Structure formats: C-alpha cells, structure tokens
Amino acid sequence: MDYLKIFAPATVANVSCGFDSLGFAVDAIGDEMTFTKTTEKGVKITNITGADLTYNVDENAASAVVKKVLNDANAEFGIELTIHKGFSPGSGLGSSAASAAGAAFGANQLLGNIYSDLELTKFAMFGEEVACGTPIADNVSAAVYGGFVLVRSYHPLEIIKLPVPSELRVVAIHPQVEVKTKDAREVLPTQIALKNAVTQWANVGGLISGLYSNNYELISNSLVDIIVEPHRKKLIPHFDDVKNAAIKAGALGAGISGSGPTIFALCKGDEVAEKVYKNIEESYKNTGIEFTMFISKVNHEGMKIIKSL
Ligand code: HSE
C-alpha cells in the first residue's frame, strides 16, 4: 500500500460519570486524513484544511505521532500527510485525539499493520501530550477501538471495549465559546469526599452494566456526574438549560463532552433523538451565542479506510 485515505471519528470522553476512563466514538463527524508513502524518509504535512493548525512536524499532534510510529518501526520510507479537520479544535469532541489516533492508524497501515490497537492507542496518547500536555487515553482509545471504551488502567495501559446497545443515539451541541482542556482541568478539586466517590463509582458500574444488558433505564440512572460537572459547568454558558431541555424531551441523560464546551445527550432511538435535538436548539437559539449541533449513532468500528492504493 502506497496511499491511504481515512476517517478518524470525533469522540465523547468521560460520558458523565467516567472522568478520564470512559469514552465513545461518534459516526457523524471526524477528520479525513491522507497518507502517501515517500522514498525520502521523514514526515511532512502538505495540507491542512478546516482548522488553523501548525505545520511544524514536532508540534502538530498528527505528524508528531506519524514520526514516532515510523521511527519506532525503523521504517525505510517517509510519509506525506494531509489533514482535513471535520470539527473544531477546542470543542470537547476529541479533535487532537482524532488526528493523533488517525495518524497512528494511517502510519501503521502503510507499515503493513504491525501494531495492535493497544499500541496504536499508546502512540496516539503521545499526540495528546503534544497537543495539550497530558497523555489522556479516553478520547484516543475510543477513536482507535470505536464504540464505547473503558480505560481500566493507565499503568499498564488496559483498554476494555464495551458493547453498544443498538438504539443508542447521541445529540450534541457545540456552543462557540472556548474552553481549554488545561483550564477545565485546573478547576477540578484535587480531593473528593468518600461518599461522593462511592456515588460516582457506583454510577460507572451501573453505566457499564447497562451497556452490557441493553438496559436503557439503568444507563439513564447512571449518567450522573457529581464530581466533575459541578465545577466545569460554570465554564459553559447555559449548561443547565441545555441539560434540562434534553431530559425534558426524553434524553437518557446529558453531560459535558470531554472537557467541554460541547454538551452531549444520550437517547434511545431516532425519534427521541430528533425531539431532544429540537428542544436543545430551542433552548439555545436566543442566547446570542452561536452553536452547531449534530445527531449521531455511536461509531462501532473506530477508524475507517475510505480509499487505499
Ligand atoms: N478526560 C479528559 C478531560 C478529556 O475531561 O479532561 C479531555 O481531553
């Protein structure tokens, strides 16, 4: 293979109760990236569209990951890379994660598929570190594995792929305000009360059990975050109004996507998802803040190959 075009999905991390340990991939939006083998060694970004990102190979999450993958494998070739961002950096939908995971996947394909998904996740975490200073695994593992994932352990890294009930839909609203992941992490407490920890880990268990048993009521009851959301929601204008609008229209639950500002709602079925979409839209349209929205299925397969030559 000398050429590859791929789709790298956007992802929703945390999923309310699972800060830094749960995530899922969405179908509706993501990045498109191309990888062209070159006889000359090294990595070069030849085009970036859809966002204003650096072409500096060591500072761009995607090219930094491609470089690391090729070096690690002692590759005898180089790669020219193009990146089309299908959604904005800083949205809370795993923008740098999509690019980093896509980069690891694409480079691995040109190498003849020598790395496992776990290894690709580790490479992609390096990209997250380049982009935002912390090698968080929830977004990148969801992008690599697809579906729902649990980061069961960071040291050593262990990723569990979870089942996805077939009628699960996600509705998301991205208010056009900037929330930097770094800032959204700085507002978090360094210590939490034991009784709050008990509530939170019981909800993580409930959510995972609900995914395994197709129990939408259990999923709904478990989509609660009493640790992170109370601090972060202050950074997202009208968060409570959106959440209430989503629940009122029948959503299973709603919360902050990753570090925000995107707010996601999980729903059972297309009909409810449409109603939730309309109610959220209605709740936001007079705020004076611009926004974009989407409805999506959960993406099951992670990376998708669009074309290969
Ligand atoms: N789990 C991370 C956070 C996702 O919430 O800060 C953003 O990278």
PDB file of C-alpha atoms and ligand atoms in Angstrom:
ATOM      1  CA  MET A   1       0.000   0.000   0.000  1.00  0.00           C
ATOM      2  CA  ASP A   2       1.360   3.425  -1.004  1.00  0.00           C
ATOM      3  CA  TYR A   3      -1.614   5.672  -0.349  1.00  0.00           C
ATOM      4  CA  LEU A   4      -4.377   5.739   2.216  1.00  0.00           C
ATOM      5  CA  LYS A   5      -7.342   7.985   2.973  1.00  0.00           C
ATOM      6  CA  ILE A   6      -9.071   7.505   6.312  1.00  0.00           C
ATOM      7  CA  PHE A   7     -11.874   8.830   8.513  1.00  0.00           C
ATOM      8  CA  ALA A   8     -10.946   9.358  12.186  1.00  0.00           C
ATOM      9  CA  PRO A   9     -14.018   9.818  14.401  1.00  0.00           C
ATOM     10  CA  ALA A  10     -14.798  12.509  16.930  1.00  0.00           C
ATOM     11  CA  THR A  11     -15.266  11.142  20.443  1.00  0.00           C
ATOM     12  CA  VAL A  12     -17.145  11.918  23.637  1.00  0.00           C
ATOM     13  CA  ALA A  13     -14.917  11.360  26.674  1.00  0.00           C
ATOM     14  CA  ASN A  14     -15.921  10.923  30.336  1.00  0.00           C
ATOM     15  CA  VAL A  15     -19.608  10.174  29.491  1.00  0.00           C
ATOM     16  CA  SER A  16     -20.669  11.926  32.713  1.00  0.00           C
ATOM     17  CA  CYS A  17     -19.536   9.563  35.486  1.00  0.00           C
ATOM     18  CA  GLY A  18     -16.300   8.196  33.942  1.00  0.00           C
ATOM     19  CA  PHE A  19     -13.805  11.061  34.119  1.00  0.00           C
ATOM     20  CA  ASP A  20     -10.636  10.116  32.175  1.00  0.00           C
ATOM     21  CA  SER A  21     -11.784   6.492  31.952  1.00  0.00           C
ATOM     22  CA  LEU A  22     -14.828   6.247  29.649  1.00  0.00           C
ATOM     23  CA  GLY A  23     -15.375   7.357  26.073  1.00  0.00           C
ATOM     24  CA  PHE A  24     -17.195   6.568  22.864  1.00  0.00           C
ATOM     25  CA  ALA A  25     -16.762   7.371  19.194  1.00  0.00           C
ATOM     26  CA  VAL A  26     -19.391   9.129  17.070  1.00  0.00           C
ATOM     27  CA  ASP A  27     -20.265   8.449  13.466  1.00  0.00           C
ATOM     28  CA  ALA A  28     -21.418  11.855  12.272  1.00  0.00           C
ATOM     29  CA  ILE A  29     -18.235  13.892  12.456  1.00  0.00           C
ATOM     30  CA  GLY A  30     -14.491  13.360  12.308  1.00  0.00           C
ATOM     31  CA  ASP A  31     -11.317  14.140  10.389  1.00  0.00           C
ATOM     32  CA  GLU A  32     -10.236  12.931   6.977  1.00  0.00           C
ATOM     33  CA  MET A  33      -6.540  12.278   6.584  1.00  0.00           C
ATOM     34  CA  THR A  34      -4.366  11.034   3.714  1.00  0.00           C
ATOM     35  CA  PHE A  35      -1.030   9.250   3.956  1.00  0.00           C
ATOM     36  CA  THR A  36       1.295   8.976   0.961  1.00  0.00           C
ATOM     37  CA  LYS A  37       4.447   6.865   1.127  1.00  0.00           C
ATOM     38  CA  THR A  38       7.617   8.671   0.028  1.00  0.00           C
ATOM     39  CA  THR A  39      11.023   7.189  -0.747  1.00  0.00           C
ATOM     40  CA  GLU A  40      12.591  10.014   1.218  1.00  0.00           C
ATOM     41  CA  LYS A  41      12.448   9.275   4.966  1.00  0.00           C
ATOM     42  CA  GLY A  42      10.693  11.650   7.358  1.00  0.00           C
ATOM     43  CA  VAL A  43       7.282  13.227   7.746  1.00  0.00           C
ATOM     44  CA  LYS A  44       5.801  16.252   6.034  1.00  0.00           C
ATOM     45  CA  ILE A  45       2.360  17.855   6.287  1.00  0.00           C
ATOM     46  CA  THR A  46       1.439  19.062   2.786  1.00  0.00           C
ATOM     47  CA  ASN A  47      -2.035  20.464   3.509  1.00  0.00           C
ATOM     48  CA  ILE A  48      -4.316  21.257   6.450  1.00  0.00           C
ATOM     49  CA  THR A  49      -7.893  22.381   5.872  1.00  0.00           C
ATOM     50  CA  GLY A  50     -10.800  23.031   8.232  1.00  0.00           C
ATOM     51  CA  ALA A  51      -8.695  24.486  11.061  1.00  0.00           C
ATOM     52  CA  ASP A  52      -5.697  26.693  11.600  1.00  0.00           C
ATOM     53  CA  LEU A  53      -3.088  24.224  12.876  1.00  0.00           C
ATOM     54  CA  THR A  54       0.688  24.180  12.841  1.00  0.00           C
ATOM     55  CA  TYR A  55       2.654  22.533  10.008  1.00  0.00           C
ATOM     56  CA  ASN A  56       5.593  22.070  12.388  1.00  0.00           C
ATOM     57  CA  VAL A  57       6.091  18.306  12.384  1.00  0.00           C
ATOM     58  CA  ASP A  58       7.028  18.060  16.071  1.00  0.00           C
ATOM     59  CA  GLU A  59       4.269  20.390  17.279  1.00  0.00           C
ATOM     60  CA  ASN A  60       1.356  19.044  15.249  1.00  0.00           C
ATOM     61  CA  ALA A  61      -0.227  16.055  17.068  1.00  0.00           C
ATOM     62  CA  ALA A  62      -0.756  14.076  13.851  1.00  0.00           C
ATOM     63  CA  SER A  63       2.687  14.482  12.305  1.00  0.00           C
ATOM     64  CA  ALA A  64       4.415  14.015  15.676  1.00  0.00           C
ATOM     65  CA  VAL A  65       2.656  10.657  16.012  1.00  0.00           C
ATOM     66  CA  VAL A  66       3.460   9.578  12.422  1.00  0.00           C
ATOM     67  CA  LYS A  67       7.111  10.449  13.073  1.00  0.00           C
ATOM     68  CA  LYS A  68       7.151   8.427  16.292  1.00  0.00           C
ATOM     69  CA  VAL A  69       5.477   5.393  14.669  1.00  0.00           C
ATOM     70  CA  LEU A  70       7.925   5.411  11.734  1.00  0.00           C
ATOM     71  CA  ASN A  71      10.956   5.861  13.986  1.00  0.00           C
ATOM     72  CA  ASP A  72       9.820   3.113  16.328  1.00  0.00           C
ATOM     73  CA  ALA A  73       9.419   0.715  13.385  1.00  0.00           C
ATOM     74  CA  ASN A  74      12.737   1.761  11.748  1.00  0.00           C
ATOM     75  CA  ALA A  75      10.752   2.424   8.572  1.00  0.00           C
ATOM     76  CA  GLU A  76      12.677   2.680   5.319  1.00  0.00           C
ATOM     77  CA  PHE A  77      10.224   5.219   3.896  1.00  0.00           C
ATOM     78  CA  GLY A  78       8.623   8.548   4.788  1.00  0.00           C
ATOM     79  CA  ILE A  79       5.040   9.827   4.794  1.00  0.00           C
ATOM     80  CA  GLU A  80       3.362  12.918   3.392  1.00  0.00           C
ATOM     81  CA  LEU A  81       0.273  13.799   5.317  1.00  0.00           C
ATOM     82  CA  THR A  82      -2.844  15.871   4.641  1.00  0.00           C
ATOM     83  CA  ILE A  83      -5.385  16.659   7.351  1.00  0.00           C
ATOM     84  CA  HIS A  84      -8.936  17.819   6.845  1.00  0.00           C
ATOM     85  CA  LYS A  85     -10.458  18.765  10.202  1.00  0.00           C
ATOM     86  CA  GLY A  86     -14.153  17.980  10.154  1.00  0.00           C
ATOM     87  CA  PHE A  87     -14.733  19.702  13.508  1.00  0.00           C
ATOM     88  CA  SER A  88     -13.089  22.430  15.541  1.00  0.00           C
ATOM     89  CA  PRO A  89     -10.196  22.044  17.905  1.00  0.00           C
ATOM     90  CA  GLY A  90     -11.232  23.015  21.440  1.00  0.00           C
ATOM     91  CA  SER A  91     -14.761  21.636  21.063  1.00  0.00           C
ATOM     92  CA  GLY A  92     -14.520  18.866  23.681  1.00  0.00           C
ATOM     93  CA  LEU A  93     -15.070  16.265  20.969  1.00  0.00           C
ATOM     94  CA  GLY A  94     -11.541  14.904  20.868  1.00  0.00           C
ATOM     95  CA  SER A  95     -10.158  16.950  17.997  1.00  0.00           C
ATOM     96  CA  SER A  96      -6.481  16.360  18.728  1.00  0.00           C
ATOM     97  CA  ALA A  97      -7.349  12.757  19.633  1.00  0.00           C
ATOM     98  CA  ALA A  98      -8.931  12.124  16.219  1.00  0.00           C
ATOM     99  CA  SER A  99      -5.826  13.494  14.475  1.00  0.00           C
ATOM    100  CA  ALA A 100      -3.423  11.617  16.754  1.00  0.00           C
ATOM    101  CA  ALA A 101      -5.306   8.315  16.566  1.00  0.00           C
ATOM    102  CA  GLY A 102      -5.796   8.725  12.800  1.00  0.00           C
ATOM    103  CA  ALA A 103      -2.072   9.350  12.423  1.00  0.00           C
ATOM    104  CA  ALA A 104      -1.135   6.207  14.341  1.00  0.00           C
ATOM    105  CA  PHE A 105      -3.645   4.138  12.387  1.00  0.00           C
ATOM    106  CA  GLY A 106      -2.616   5.505   8.969  1.00  0.00           C
ATOM    107  CA  ALA A 107       1.113   5.101   9.521  1.00  0.00           C
ATOM    108  CA  ASN A 108       0.548   1.570  10.807  1.00  0.00           C
ATOM    109  CA  GLN A 109      -1.413   0.642   7.685  1.00  0.00           C
ATOM    110  CA  LEU A 110       1.462   1.785   5.452  1.00  0.00           C
ATOM    111  CA  LEU A 111       3.805  -0.288   7.622  1.00  0.00           C
ATOM    112  CA  GLY A 112       1.726  -3.401   6.916  1.00  0.00           C
ATOM    113  CA  ASN A 113      -0.367  -3.354  10.101  1.00  0.00           C
ATOM    114  CA  ILE A 114       2.327  -4.350  12.588  1.00  0.00           C
ATOM    115  CA  TYR A 115       0.869  -2.699  15.713  1.00  0.00           C
ATOM    116  CA  SER A 116      -2.098  -3.708  17.884  1.00  0.00           C
ATOM    117  CA  ASP A 117      -4.904  -1.310  18.821  1.00  0.00           C
ATOM    118  CA  LEU A 118      -3.366  -1.002  22.285  1.00  0.00           C
ATOM    119  CA  GLU A 119      -0.025   0.018  20.775  1.00  0.00           C
ATOM    120  CA  LEU A 120      -1.767   2.466  18.442  1.00  0.00           C
ATOM    121  CA  THR A 121      -3.515   3.972  21.469  1.00  0.00           C
ATOM    122  CA  LYS A 122      -0.143   4.469  23.177  1.00  0.00           C
ATOM    123  CA  PHE A 123       1.233   6.231  20.081  1.00  0.00           C
ATOM    124  CA  ALA A 124      -1.893   8.382  19.905  1.00  0.00           C
ATOM    125  CA  MET A 125      -1.548   9.295  23.609  1.00  0.00           C
ATOM    126  CA  PHE A 126       1.822  10.768  22.709  1.00  0.00           C
ATOM    127  CA  GLY A 127      -0.055  13.000  20.234  1.00  0.00           C
ATOM    128  CA  GLU A 128      -2.413  14.091  23.030  1.00  0.00           C
ATOM    129  CA  GLU A 129       0.623  15.017  25.090  1.00  0.00           C
ATOM    130  CA  VAL A 130       1.997  17.074  22.198  1.00  0.00           C
ATOM    131  CA  ALA A 131      -1.371  18.816  21.718  1.00  0.00           C
ATOM    132  CA  CYS A 132      -2.437  19.503  25.303  1.00  0.00           C
ATOM    133  CA  GLY A 133       0.348  18.478  27.632  1.00  0.00           C
ATOM    134  CA  THR A 134      -1.269  15.359  29.139  1.00  0.00           C
ATOM    135  CA  PRO A 135      -1.324  11.854  27.614  1.00  0.00           C
ATOM    136  CA  ILE A 136      -5.010  11.138  28.353  1.00  0.00           C
ATOM    137  CA  ALA A 137      -6.322   7.892  26.873  1.00  0.00           C
ATOM    138  CA  ASP A 138     -10.124   8.182  26.897  1.00  0.00           C
ATOM    139  CA  ASN A 139     -10.590  10.065  23.606  1.00  0.00           C
ATOM    140  CA  VAL A 140      -7.793   8.347  21.689  1.00  0.00           C
ATOM    141  CA  SER A 141      -8.775   4.828  22.727  1.00  0.00           C
ATOM    142  CA  ALA A 142     -12.403   5.493  21.713  1.00  0.00           C
ATOM    143  CA  ALA A 143     -11.183   6.742  18.308  1.00  0.00           C
ATOM    144  CA  VAL A 144      -8.895   3.718  17.796  1.00  0.00           C
ATOM    145  CA  TYR A 145     -11.213   0.972  19.079  1.00  0.00           C
ATOM    146  CA  GLY A 146     -14.581   2.531  18.165  1.00  0.00           C
ATOM    147  CA  GLY A 147     -17.728   2.001  20.193  1.00  0.00           C
ATOM    148  CA  PHE A 148     -17.611   2.518  23.958  1.00  0.00           C
ATOM    149  CA  VAL A 149     -14.319   2.003  25.772  1.00  0.00           C
ATOM    150  CA  LEU A 150     -13.177   1.816  29.364  1.00  0.00           C
ATOM    151  CA  VAL A 151      -9.624   2.803  30.242  1.00  0.00           C
ATOM    152  CA  ARG A 152      -9.380   0.188  33.004  1.00  0.00           C
ATOM    153  CA  SER A 153      -5.780   1.059  33.846  1.00  0.00           C
ATOM    154  CA  TYR A 154      -3.214   3.659  32.751  1.00  0.00           C
ATOM    155  CA  HIS A 155      -0.153   1.853  34.178  1.00  0.00           C
ATOM    156  CA  PRO A 156      -0.031  -0.541  32.449  1.00  0.00           C
ATOM    157  CA  LEU A 157      -2.451   0.711  29.826  1.00  0.00           C
ATOM    158  CA  GLU A 158      -5.500  -1.528  29.583  1.00  0.00           C
ATOM    159  CA  ILE A 159      -8.467  -0.728  27.345  1.00  0.00           C
ATOM    160  CA  ILE A 160     -11.744  -2.646  27.515  1.00  0.00           C
ATOM    161  CA  LYS A 161     -14.101  -2.403  24.561  1.00  0.00           C
ATOM    162  CA  LEU A 162     -17.704  -2.299  25.797  1.00  0.00           C
ATOM    163  CA  PRO A 163     -20.891  -3.253  23.947  1.00  0.00           C
ATOM    164  CA  VAL A 164     -23.169  -0.560  22.498  1.00  0.00           C
ATOM    165  CA  PRO A 165     -26.958  -1.005  22.656  1.00  0.00           C
ATOM    166  CA  SER A 166     -28.237  -0.714  19.069  1.00  0.00           C
ATOM    167  CA  GLU A 167     -30.744   2.095  19.630  1.00  0.00           C
ATOM    168  CA  LEU A 168     -28.298   4.407  21.400  1.00  0.00           C
ATOM    169  CA  ARG A 169     -28.046   7.839  19.768  1.00  0.00           C
ATOM    170  CA  VAL A 170     -26.124  10.946  20.722  1.00  0.00           C
ATOM    171  CA  VAL A 171     -27.240  14.538  20.285  1.00  0.00           C
ATOM    172  CA  ALA A 172     -24.586  17.210  20.781  1.00  0.00           C
ATOM    173  CA  ILE A 173     -24.465  20.981  20.851  1.00  0.00           C
ATOM    174  CA  HIS A 174     -21.208  22.866  20.464  1.00  0.00           C
ATOM    175  CA  PRO A 175     -21.593  26.453  21.717  1.00  0.00           C
ATOM    176  CA  GLN A 176     -18.940  28.589  20.040  1.00  0.00           C
ATOM    177  CA  VAL A 177     -17.096  29.519  23.224  1.00  0.00           C
ATOM    178  CA  GLU A 178     -13.557  28.481  24.005  1.00  0.00           C
ATOM    179  CA  VAL A 179     -12.816  26.117  26.898  1.00  0.00           C
ATOM    180  CA  LYS A 180      -9.209  24.955  27.048  1.00  0.00           C
ATOM    181  CA  THR A 181      -8.729  21.425  28.407  1.00  0.00           C
ATOM    182  CA  LYS A 182      -5.931  22.736  30.612  1.00  0.00           C
ATOM    183  CA  ASP A 183      -8.249  25.348  32.187  1.00  0.00           C
ATOM    184  CA  ALA A 184     -11.068  22.810  32.517  1.00  0.00           C
ATOM    185  CA  ARG A 185      -8.700  20.510  34.433  1.00  0.00           C
ATOM    186  CA  GLU A 186      -7.461  23.302  36.680  1.00  0.00           C
ATOM    187  CA  VAL A 187     -10.960  23.979  38.060  1.00  0.00           C
ATOM    188  CA  LEU A 188     -11.229  20.409  39.363  1.00  0.00           C
ATOM    189  CA  PRO A 189     -10.745  19.508  43.026  1.00  0.00           C
ATOM    190  CA  THR A 190      -7.643  17.523  43.938  1.00  0.00           C
ATOM    191  CA  GLN A 191      -9.502  15.657  46.692  1.00  0.00           C
ATOM    192  CA  ILE A 192     -13.055  14.335  46.859  1.00  0.00           C
ATOM    193  CA  ALA A 193     -15.262  13.144  49.703  1.00  0.00           C
ATOM    194  CA  LEU A 194     -15.520   9.375  50.103  1.00  0.00           C
ATOM    195  CA  LYS A 195     -19.325   9.471  49.877  1.00  0.00           C
ATOM    196  CA  ASN A 196     -19.073  11.269  46.521  1.00  0.00           C
ATOM    197  CA  ALA A 197     -16.538   8.733  45.270  1.00  0.00           C
ATOM    198  CA  VAL A 198     -18.949   5.944  46.238  1.00  0.00           C
ATOM    199  CA  THR A 199     -21.772   7.556  44.255  1.00  0.00           C
ATOM    200  CA  GLN A 200     -19.511   8.092  41.250  1.00  0.00           C
ATOM    201  CA  TRP A 201     -18.005   4.614  41.016  1.00  0.00           C
ATOM    202  CA  ALA A 202     -21.405   3.038  41.577  1.00  0.00           C
ATOM    203  CA  ASN A 203     -22.653   5.021  38.575  1.00  0.00           C
ATOM    204  CA  VAL A 204     -19.705   3.899  36.432  1.00  0.00           C
ATOM    205  CA  GLY A 205     -20.561   0.301  37.332  1.00  0.00           C
ATOM    206  CA  GLY A 206     -24.238   0.951  36.578  1.00  0.00           C
ATOM    207  CA  LEU A 207     -23.493   2.517  33.196  1.00  0.00           C
ATOM    208  CA  ILE A 208     -21.261  -0.373  32.160  1.00  0.00           C
ATOM    209  CA  SER A 209     -23.778  -2.926  33.374  1.00  0.00           C
ATOM    210  CA  GLY A 210     -26.496  -1.066  31.412  1.00  0.00           C
ATOM    211  CA  LEU A 211     -24.395  -1.210  28.230  1.00  0.00           C
ATOM    212  CA  TYR A 212     -23.884  -4.962  28.642  1.00  0.00           C
ATOM    213  CA  SER A 213     -27.531  -5.687  29.400  1.00  0.00           C
ATOM    214  CA  ASN A 214     -29.181  -3.223  26.945  1.00  0.00           C
ATOM    215  CA  ASN A 215     -30.858  -1.694  29.979  1.00  0.00           C
ATOM    216  CA  TYR A 216     -31.640   1.872  28.931  1.00  0.00           C
ATOM    217  CA  GLU A 217     -33.215   2.721  32.286  1.00  0.00           C
ATOM    218  CA  LEU A 218     -30.046   1.698  34.091  1.00  0.00           C
ATOM    219  CA  ILE A 219     -27.959   3.688  31.600  1.00  0.00           C
ATOM    220  CA  SER A 220     -30.190   6.688  32.253  1.00  0.00           C
ATOM    221  CA  ASN A 221     -29.993   6.391  36.050  1.00  0.00           C
ATOM    222  CA  SER A 222     -26.206   6.082  35.861  1.00  0.00           C
ATOM    223  CA  LEU A 223     -25.494   9.091  33.613  1.00  0.00           C
ATOM    224  CA  VAL A 224     -24.750  11.258  36.629  1.00  0.00           C
ATOM    225  CA  ASP A 225     -21.556  13.130  37.433  1.00  0.00           C
ATOM    226  CA  ILE A 226     -21.364  14.681  40.902  1.00  0.00           C
ATOM    227  CA  ILE A 227     -17.600  15.216  40.862  1.00  0.00           C
ATOM    228  CA  VAL A 228     -16.524  16.973  37.664  1.00  0.00           C
ATOM    229  CA  GLU A 229     -19.658  18.520  36.172  1.00  0.00           C
ATOM    230  CA  PRO A 230     -20.495  20.856  39.107  1.00  0.00           C
ATOM    231  CA  HIS A 231     -17.103  22.562  38.639  1.00  0.00           C
ATOM    232  CA  ARG A 232     -16.866  22.568  34.865  1.00  0.00           C
ATOM    233  CA  LYS A 233     -20.407  23.580  34.027  1.00  0.00           C
ATOM    234  CA  LYS A 234     -19.600  27.121  35.147  1.00  0.00           C
ATOM    235  CA  LEU A 235     -17.341  27.377  32.079  1.00  0.00           C
ATOM    236  CA  ILE A 236     -20.228  26.509  29.726  1.00  0.00           C
ATOM    237  CA  PRO A 237     -22.917  29.164  29.294  1.00  0.00           C
ATOM    238  CA  HIS A 238     -26.498  27.856  29.741  1.00  0.00           C
ATOM    239  CA  PHE A 239     -25.334  24.310  30.540  1.00  0.00           C
ATOM    240  CA  ASP A 240     -28.232  23.626  32.936  1.00  0.00           C
ATOM    241  CA  ASP A 241     -30.812  24.918  30.432  1.00  0.00           C
ATOM    242  CA  VAL A 242     -29.476  22.562  27.743  1.00  0.00           C
ATOM    243  CA  LYS A 243     -29.379  19.627  30.127  1.00  0.00           C
ATOM    244  CA  ASN A 244     -32.935  20.294  31.317  1.00  0.00           C
ATOM    245  CA  ALA A 245     -34.162  20.709  27.718  1.00  0.00           C
ATOM    246  CA  ALA A 246     -32.593  17.364  26.778  1.00  0.00           C
ATOM    247  CA  ILE A 247     -34.061  15.486  29.764  1.00  0.00           C
ATOM    248  CA  LYS A 248     -37.478  17.096  29.262  1.00  0.00           C
ATOM    249  CA  ALA A 249     -37.517  15.855  25.657  1.00  0.00           C
ATOM    250  CA  GLY A 250     -36.781  12.304  26.790  1.00  0.00           C
ATOM    251  CA  ALA A 251     -32.975  12.007  26.766  1.00  0.00           C
ATOM    252  CA  LEU A 252     -31.496   9.261  28.935  1.00  0.00           C
ATOM    253  CA  GLY A 253     -29.073  11.807  30.329  1.00  0.00           C
ATOM    254  CA  ALA A 254     -26.858  14.721  29.335  1.00  0.00           C
ATOM    255  CA  GLY A 255     -23.461  15.996  30.348  1.00  0.00           C
ATOM    256  CA  ILE A 256     -20.250  17.683  29.271  1.00  0.00           C
ATOM    257  CA  SER A 257     -18.439  16.076  26.350  1.00  0.00           C
ATOM    258  CA  GLY A 258     -14.816  15.688  27.427  1.00  0.00           C
ATOM    259  CA  SER A 259     -13.654  18.986  28.871  1.00  0.00           C
ATOM    260  CA  GLY A 260     -16.391  20.936  27.011  1.00  0.00           C
ATOM    261  CA  PRO A 261     -17.854  23.210  25.815  1.00  0.00           C
ATOM    262  CA  THR A 262     -19.811  20.617  23.793  1.00  0.00           C
ATOM    263  CA  ILE A 263     -22.774  19.184  25.711  1.00  0.00           C
ATOM    264  CA  PHE A 264     -23.929  15.678  24.764  1.00  0.00           C
ATOM    265  CA  ALA A 265     -27.206  13.862  25.406  1.00  0.00           C
ATOM    266  CA  LEU A 266     -27.700  10.118  25.028  1.00  0.00           C
ATOM    267  CA  CYS A 267     -31.076   8.972  23.721  1.00  0.00           C
ATOM    268  CA  LYS A 268     -32.893   5.744  22.940  1.00  0.00           C
ATOM    269  CA  GLY A 269     -33.897   5.707  19.277  1.00  0.00           C
ATOM    270  CA  ASP A 270     -34.073   8.201  16.400  1.00  0.00           C
ATOM    271  CA  GLU A 271     -37.450   9.650  17.303  1.00  0.00           C
ATOM    272  CA  VAL A 272     -36.412  10.714  20.799  1.00  0.00           C
ATOM    273  CA  ALA A 273     -33.074  11.977  19.439  1.00  0.00           C
ATOM    274  CA  GLU A 274     -34.937  14.269  16.980  1.00  0.00           C
ATOM    275  CA  LYS A 275     -37.084  15.659  19.799  1.00  0.00           C
ATOM    276  CA  VAL A 276     -34.045  16.206  22.012  1.00  0.00           C
ATOM    277  CA  TYR A 277     -32.232  17.943  19.144  1.00  0.00           C
ATOM    278  CA  LYS A 278     -35.167  20.340  18.604  1.00  0.00           C
ATOM    279  CA  ASN A 279     -35.594  21.087  22.306  1.00  0.00           C
ATOM    280  CA  ILE A 280     -31.889  21.813  22.812  1.00  0.00           C
ATOM    281  CA  GLU A 281     -31.873  24.002  19.685  1.00  0.00           C
ATOM    282  CA  GLU A 282     -34.905  25.901  21.002  1.00  0.00           C
ATOM    283  CA  SER A 283     -33.226  26.393  24.392  1.00  0.00           C
ATOM    284  CA  TYR A 284     -30.089  27.883  22.841  1.00  0.00           C
ATOM    285  CA  LYS A 285     -31.296  29.922  19.905  1.00  0.00           C
ATOM    286  CA  ASN A 286     -31.936  33.131  21.853  1.00  0.00           C
ATOM    287  CA  THR A 287     -28.756  33.075  23.938  1.00  0.00           C
ATOM    288  CA  GLY A 288     -26.813  35.215  21.460  1.00  0.00           C
ATOM    289  CA  ILE A 289     -24.105  32.519  21.357  1.00  0.00           C
ATOM    290  CA  GLU A 290     -23.539  30.766  18.038  1.00  0.00           C
ATOM    291  CA  PHE A 291     -23.645  26.981  18.059  1.00  0.00           C
ATOM    292  CA  THR A 292     -23.543  23.879  15.890  1.00  0.00           C
ATOM    293  CA  MET A 293     -25.356  20.615  16.558  1.00  0.00           C
ATOM    294  CA  PHE A 294     -25.454  17.031  15.362  1.00  0.00           C
ATOM    295  CA  ILE A 295     -27.247  13.744  15.910  1.00  0.00           C
ATOM    296  CA  SER A 296     -25.192  10.586  15.563  1.00  0.00           C
ATOM    297  CA  LYS A 297     -25.106   6.877  16.082  1.00  0.00           C
ATOM    298  CA  VAL A 298     -22.210   5.522  18.085  1.00  0.00           C
ATOM    299  CA  ASN A 299     -19.379   4.636  15.693  1.00  0.00           C
ATOM    300  CA  HIS A 300     -18.623   0.945  16.175  1.00  0.00           C
ATOM    301  CA  GLU A 301     -15.515   0.412  14.100  1.00  0.00           C
ATOM    302  CA  GLY A 302     -13.277   3.361  15.006  1.00  0.00           C
ATOM    303  CA  MET A 303     -11.055   4.275  12.071  1.00  0.00           C
ATOM    304  CA  LYS A 304     -12.472   3.790   8.586  1.00  0.00           C
ATOM    305  CA  ILE A 305     -10.446   3.331   5.412  1.00  0.00           C
ATOM    306  CA  ILE A 306     -12.016   5.479   2.699  1.00  0.00           C
ATOM    307  CA  LYS A 307      -9.506   4.676  -0.067  1.00  0.00           C
ATOM    308  CA  SER A 308      -6.243   2.770  -0.436  1.00  0.00           C
ATOM    309  CA  LEU A 309      -3.918   2.285  -3.404  1.00  0.00           C
TER     310      LEU A 309
HETATM  311  N1  HSE B   1     -10.961  13.216  30.106  1.00  0.00           N
HETATM  312  C1  HSE B   1     -10.435  14.455  29.610  1.00  0.00           C
HETATM  313  C2  HSE B   1     -10.947  15.597  30.455  1.00  0.00           C
HETATM  314  C3  HSE B   1     -10.883  14.622  28.195  1.00  0.00           C
HETATM  315  O1  HSE B   1     -12.128  15.603  30.763  1.00  0.00           O
HETATM  316  O2  HSE B   1     -10.164  16.484  30.814  1.00  0.00           O
HETATM  317  C4  HSE B   1     -10.287  15.832  27.540  1.00  0.00           C
HETATM  318  O3  HSE B   1      -9.068  15.514  26.950  1.00  0.00           O
END
